[in-house]
């Protein structure tokens, strides 16, 4: 079983696949989990990597030239995908083309009670070799608008993978449905357990030798969720947003970076290994030396080599945000959540924004801060819905999404967009 392919040999194929997947309605055949890099080829030992103190220039191609055109950026993007998978998260599980769905229950929902006409569906998805992988999804679907014939309405969707921590609170579900979005939730830990050395979960049942990280397996789960959503007649295929909190937000960032069918990527409070720069650790934030020993299974094993050498990492988290461009990206965060490094997230946001700006889509990247701690609350969801309404439907938001929380924080890079 191949978990890895050589770095760029599939670049053209991946690009075509990605193009084809955009707007793909018959998604069961669509296997857009990008093949991971051949880590052994791409990864150099840390002592052979140059020291780069600032956030590395994402526009610098492997051949030493600098990106000059969007076509160059498309090439650089593939290089970055290979670097990110090889050094940080490891391989994604193999692509599958056999996602099958069985409706377990469907009917009117009383939750949220104040939304008459909303329905609820529970689905079992199976996939992989001998359909060994099972993933449950729960959907809350708004009532069809009065001017639509029954069965003809289509809705944008927000997909959340944190069902293992319980469903969202009723006020959040109500907010999502009131705005006319479907809320789809699954439990990413059905695929790979969130436990050190456990190798439990659907991925390991299907591929006992899978050697990527649990984070990559969770990102793969989001992609399979998208496969399924695209088979539903009631969704707007070009308006799929994904979100998740904390470790779930890290998985969201990776999934959105890789999968061009995802229109909006929205990690919340994702911090270290997510939206926060490793090279800029604000006081009390979680650094590489904190996260990797505690959660080694979230990362490629050699990522530990960067402990004490983080300035030799050939990219930083801003490059992963930049992989989402030109699609939409929003990060939400609590300013009191110091462990998740809000100031370092702002640094990575500013650096990633150079790429969005270069591609002429500066408004596609946003940052929404709030007071408060480590949670994914109604304020975060409201920001996400405002941003989605703006980027998907042109509804002017009442708020700005580029207001800096730390205007005095000195920029951690000297380069600028070409
Ligand atoms: C720990 C971990 C964080 C993670 C968080 C969470 O605090 O150190 O990296 O984001 O758990 O998932 O809630």
Short mmCIF file of N, CA, C and O in Angstrom, two decimals, residues 17-84:
data_model
loop_
_atom_site.label_atom_id
_atom_site.label_comp_id
_atom_site.label_asym_id
_atom_site.label_seq_id
_atom_site.Cartn_x
_atom_site.Cartn_y
_atom_site.Cartn_z
N UNK A 17 -6.65 17.24 -11.00
CA UNK A 17 -7.63 16.64 -10.09
C UNK A 17 -8.34 17.73 -9.28
O UNK A 17 -9.55 17.75 -9.14
N UNK A 18 -7.51 18.67 -8.81
CA UNK A 18 -8.08 19.75 -8.00
C UNK A 18 -9.07 20.56 -8.83
O UNK A 18 -10.17 20.88 -8.38
N UNK A 19 -8.68 20.87 -10.06
CA UNK A 19 -9.57 21.65 -10.92
C UNK A 19 -10.88 20.90 -11.13
O UNK A 19 -11.97 21.46 -11.07
N UNK A 20 -10.72 19.61 -11.39
CA UNK A 20 -11.89 18.82 -11.68
C UNK A 20 -12.82 18.74 -10.47
O UNK A 20 -14.03 18.72 -10.58
N UNK A 21 -12.19 18.74 -9.32
CA UNK A 21 -12.99 18.60 -8.11
C UNK A 21 -13.79 19.85 -7.78
O UNK A 21 -14.78 19.77 -7.07
N UNK A 22 -13.34 21.00 -8.28
CA UNK A 22 -14.06 22.24 -7.96
C UNK A 22 -15.45 22.13 -8.56
O UNK A 22 -15.62 21.90 -9.76
N UNK A 23 -16.42 22.26 -7.76
CA UNK A 23 -17.79 22.18 -8.26
C UNK A 23 -18.21 20.75 -8.61
O UNK A 23 -19.26 20.54 -9.20
N UNK A 24 -17.41 19.80 -8.21
CA UNK A 24 -17.72 18.40 -8.56
C UNK A 24 -18.99 17.96 -7.82
O UNK A 24 -19.05 18.03 -6.61
N UNK A 25 -19.96 17.52 -8.55
CA UNK A 25 -21.20 17.13 -7.90
C UNK A 25 -21.25 15.65 -7.60
O UNK A 25 -21.89 15.21 -6.67
N UNK A 26 -20.60 14.87 -8.42
CA UNK A 26 -20.63 13.43 -8.19
C UNK A 26 -19.35 13.07 -7.46
O UNK A 26 -18.40 12.57 -8.02
N UNK A 27 -19.34 13.36 -6.17
CA UNK A 27 -18.05 13.34 -5.48
C UNK A 27 -17.62 11.96 -5.02
O UNK A 27 -16.50 11.79 -4.58
N UNK A 28 -18.45 10.99 -5.13
CA UNK A 28 -17.99 9.69 -4.66
C UNK A 28 -16.79 9.22 -5.46
O UNK A 28 -15.97 8.47 -4.98
N UNK A 29 -16.70 9.70 -6.68
CA UNK A 29 -15.56 9.31 -7.49
C UNK A 29 -14.38 10.24 -7.28
O UNK A 29 -13.32 10.01 -7.81
N UNK A 30 -14.59 11.27 -6.48
CA UNK A 30 -13.56 12.31 -6.37
C UNK A 30 -12.67 12.03 -5.17
O UNK A 30 -13.11 12.02 -4.04
N UNK A 31 -11.41 11.76 -5.42
CA UNK A 31 -10.51 11.39 -4.34
C UNK A 31 -9.46 12.47 -4.16
O UNK A 31 -8.32 12.32 -4.54
N UNK A 32 -9.89 13.59 -3.59
CA UNK A 32 -9.00 14.75 -3.56
C UNK A 32 -8.10 14.80 -2.33
O UNK A 32 -7.70 15.85 -1.92
N UNK A 33 -7.80 13.68 -1.68
CA UNK A 33 -6.82 13.76 -0.61
C UNK A 33 -5.48 13.75 -1.30
O UNK A 33 -5.08 12.75 -1.86
N UNK A 34 -4.79 14.84 -1.25
CA UNK A 34 -3.57 14.96 -2.02
C UNK A 34 -2.57 13.91 -1.61
O UNK A 34 -2.33 13.72 -0.44
N UNK A 35 -1.99 13.23 -2.60
CA UNK A 35 -0.99 12.24 -2.20
C UNK A 35 0.12 12.96 -1.45
O UNK A 35 0.54 14.04 -1.84
N UNK A 36 0.58 12.38 -0.38
CA UNK A 36 1.61 13.04 0.39
C UNK A 36 2.97 12.93 -0.29
O UNK A 36 3.18 12.12 -1.18
N UNK A 37 3.87 13.71 0.19
CA UNK A 37 5.21 13.72 -0.37
C UNK A 37 5.96 12.43 -0.02
O UNK A 37 5.60 11.73 0.90
N UNK A 38 7.00 12.21 -0.77
CA UNK A 38 7.92 11.15 -0.42
C UNK A 38 8.88 11.76 0.60
O UNK A 38 9.85 12.41 0.27
N UNK A 39 8.54 11.54 1.85
CA UNK A 39 9.27 12.23 2.92
C UNK A 39 10.76 11.97 2.83
O UNK A 39 11.58 12.86 3.00
N UNK A 40 11.11 10.74 2.50
CA UNK A 40 12.53 10.40 2.48
C UNK A 40 13.27 11.22 1.43
O UNK A 40 14.44 11.53 1.59
N UNK A 41 12.61 11.59 0.35
CA UNK A 41 13.25 12.37 -0.71
C UNK A 41 13.28 13.84 -0.35
O UNK A 41 14.26 14.53 -0.57
N UNK A 42 12.18 14.32 0.21
CA UNK A 42 12.05 15.76 0.44
C UNK A 42 12.79 16.18 1.70
O UNK A 42 13.41 17.23 1.75
N UNK A 43 12.70 15.33 2.72
CA UNK A 43 13.19 15.76 4.03
C UNK A 43 14.71 15.67 4.15
O UNK A 43 15.30 14.63 3.92
N UNK A 44 15.31 16.79 4.53
CA UNK A 44 16.75 16.79 4.78
C UNK A 44 16.95 16.76 6.29
O UNK A 44 16.11 17.29 7.03
N UNK A 45 18.07 16.24 6.74
CA UNK A 45 18.32 16.33 8.18
C UNK A 45 18.42 17.79 8.61
O UNK A 45 18.85 18.64 7.82
N UNK A 46 18.00 18.06 9.81
CA UNK A 46 17.92 19.45 10.28
C UNK A 46 19.25 20.18 10.12
O UNK A 46 19.29 21.34 9.73
N UNK A 47 20.37 19.49 10.39
CA UNK A 47 21.66 20.21 10.33
C UNK A 47 22.05 20.61 8.91
O UNK A 47 22.99 21.36 8.71
N UNK A 48 21.31 20.12 7.92
CA UNK A 48 21.60 20.57 6.54
C UNK A 48 20.67 21.70 6.09
O UNK A 48 20.70 22.12 4.95
N UNK A 49 19.83 22.15 7.00
CA UNK A 49 18.88 23.20 6.62
C UNK A 49 19.38 24.56 7.10
O UNK A 49 19.93 24.66 8.21
N UNK A 50 19.23 25.59 6.28
CA UNK A 50 19.72 26.90 6.70
C UNK A 50 18.91 27.47 7.87
O UNK A 50 17.72 27.16 8.02
N UNK A 51 19.57 28.29 8.64
CA UNK A 51 18.89 28.99 9.73
C UNK A 51 18.18 30.21 9.14
O UNK A 51 18.79 31.00 8.45
N UNK A 52 16.88 30.29 9.37
CA UNK A 52 16.11 31.47 8.92
C UNK A 52 15.37 31.98 10.15
O UNK A 52 14.44 31.35 10.63
N UNK A 53 15.83 33.10 10.66
CA UNK A 53 15.26 33.60 11.93
C UNK A 53 13.85 34.15 11.75
O UNK A 53 13.00 34.00 12.62
N UNK A 54 13.62 34.82 10.63
CA UNK A 54 12.29 35.42 10.42
C UNK A 54 11.33 34.38 9.84
O UNK A 54 11.74 33.25 9.53
N UNK A 55 10.07 34.72 9.67
CA UNK A 55 9.14 33.80 9.02
C UNK A 55 9.61 33.64 7.57
O UNK A 55 9.75 34.63 6.85
N UNK A 56 9.89 32.41 7.14
CA UNK A 56 10.50 32.23 5.82
C UNK A 56 9.63 32.77 4.67
O UNK A 56 8.39 32.73 4.74
N UNK A 57 10.33 33.25 3.67
CA UNK A 57 9.67 33.83 2.49
C UNK A 57 8.96 32.70 1.71
O UNK A 57 9.62 31.85 1.13
N UNK A 58 7.63 32.71 1.69
CA UNK A 58 6.93 31.60 1.01
C UNK A 58 7.07 31.68 -0.51
O UNK A 58 6.77 30.71 -1.20
N UNK A 59 7.50 32.84 -1.01
CA UNK A 59 7.59 33.02 -2.46
C UNK A 59 8.90 32.47 -3.04
O UNK A 59 9.08 32.49 -4.25
N UNK A 60 9.78 31.98 -2.18
CA UNK A 60 11.07 31.51 -2.65
C UNK A 60 10.96 30.05 -3.12
O UNK A 60 10.71 29.15 -2.31
N UNK A 61 11.14 29.83 -4.42
CA UNK A 61 11.04 28.47 -4.96
C UNK A 61 12.28 27.65 -4.60
O UNK A 61 13.33 28.20 -4.27
N UNK A 62 12.13 26.33 -4.71
CA UNK A 62 13.25 25.44 -4.36
C UNK A 62 14.47 25.71 -5.23
O UNK A 62 15.61 25.49 -4.79
N UNK A 63 14.26 26.19 -6.45
CA UNK A 63 15.42 26.44 -7.32
C UNK A 63 16.08 27.79 -7.03
O UNK A 63 16.97 28.23 -7.74
N UNK A 64 15.64 28.48 -6.00
CA UNK A 64 16.29 29.73 -5.58
C UNK A 64 15.70 30.98 -6.21
O UNK A 64 16.02 32.09 -5.80
N UNK A 65 14.84 30.81 -7.21
CA UNK A 65 14.20 31.99 -7.82
C UNK A 65 12.97 32.36 -6.99
O UNK A 65 12.53 31.59 -6.13
N UNK A 66 12.43 33.53 -7.28
CA UNK A 66 11.28 33.99 -6.51
C UNK A 66 10.04 33.96 -7.40
O UNK A 66 10.12 34.23 -8.61
N UNK A 67 8.92 33.62 -6.82
CA UNK A 67 7.64 33.61 -7.55
C UNK A 67 7.41 34.97 -8.21
O UNK A 67 7.61 36.01 -7.57
N UNK A 68 7.02 34.93 -9.50
CA UNK A 68 6.74 36.20 -10.19
C UNK A 68 5.30 36.27 -10.69
O UNK A 68 4.79 37.35 -10.98
N UNK A 69 4.69 35.11 -10.85
CA UNK A 69 3.35 35.08 -11.45
C UNK A 69 2.47 34.09 -10.68
O UNK A 69 2.99 33.23 -9.96
N UNK A 70 1.15 34.17 -10.87
CA UNK A 70 0.28 33.17 -10.24
C UNK A 70 0.66 31.75 -10.64
O UNK A 70 0.56 30.82 -9.83
N UNK A 71 1.15 31.57 -11.87
CA UNK A 71 1.55 30.22 -12.30
C UNK A 71 2.75 29.75 -11.47
O UNK A 71 2.82 28.57 -11.07
N UNK A 72 3.68 30.66 -11.21
CA UNK A 72 4.82 30.30 -10.33
C UNK A 72 4.31 29.92 -8.95
O UNK A 72 4.80 29.01 -8.30
N UNK A 73 3.32 30.69 -8.46
CA UNK A 73 2.79 30.39 -7.12
C UNK A 73 2.16 28.99 -7.11
O UNK A 73 2.31 28.25 -6.13
N UNK A 74 1.48 28.61 -8.18
CA UNK A 74 0.87 27.28 -8.24
C UNK A 74 1.96 26.21 -8.07
O UNK A 74 1.76 25.19 -7.40
N UNK A 75 3.12 26.46 -8.66
CA UNK A 75 4.24 25.53 -8.54
C UNK A 75 4.79 25.54 -7.11
O UNK A 75 5.04 24.51 -6.50
N UNK A 76 4.94 26.73 -6.57
CA UNK A 76 5.46 26.86 -5.21
C UNK A 76 4.50 26.20 -4.20
O UNK A 76 4.92 25.60 -3.21
N UNK A 77 3.22 26.34 -4.48
CA UNK A 77 2.22 25.77 -3.57
C UNK A 77 2.44 24.25 -3.44
O UNK A 77 2.39 23.69 -2.35
N UNK A 78 2.71 23.61 -4.57
CA UNK A 78 2.93 22.16 -4.52
C UNK A 78 4.23 21.83 -3.77
O UNK A 78 4.29 20.84 -3.03
N UNK A 79 5.23 22.66 -3.95
CA UNK A 79 6.47 22.44 -3.18
C UNK A 79 6.18 22.55 -1.68
O UNK A 79 6.65 21.75 -0.88
N UNK A 80 5.41 23.57 -1.32
CA UNK A 80 5.10 23.77 0.10
C UNK A 80 4.29 22.61 0.67
O UNK A 80 4.51 22.18 1.80
N UNK A 81 3.34 22.11 -0.12
CA UNK A 81 2.56 20.95 0.35
C UNK A 81 3.51 19.80 0.68
O UNK A 81 3.41 19.16 1.73
N UNK A 82 4.45 19.58 -0.20
CA UNK A 82 5.40 18.48 0.04
C UNK A 82 6.23 18.73 1.30
O UNK A 82 6.46 17.81 2.10
N UNK A 83 6.65 19.96 1.48
CA UNK A 83 7.46 20.27 2.67
C UNK A 83 6.65 20.08 3.95
O UNK A 83 7.10 19.48 4.92
N UNK A 84 5.44 20.62 3.92
CA UNK A 84 4.59 20.60 5.11
C UNK A 84 4.27 19.15 5.52
O UNK A 84 4.33 18.78 6.70
#
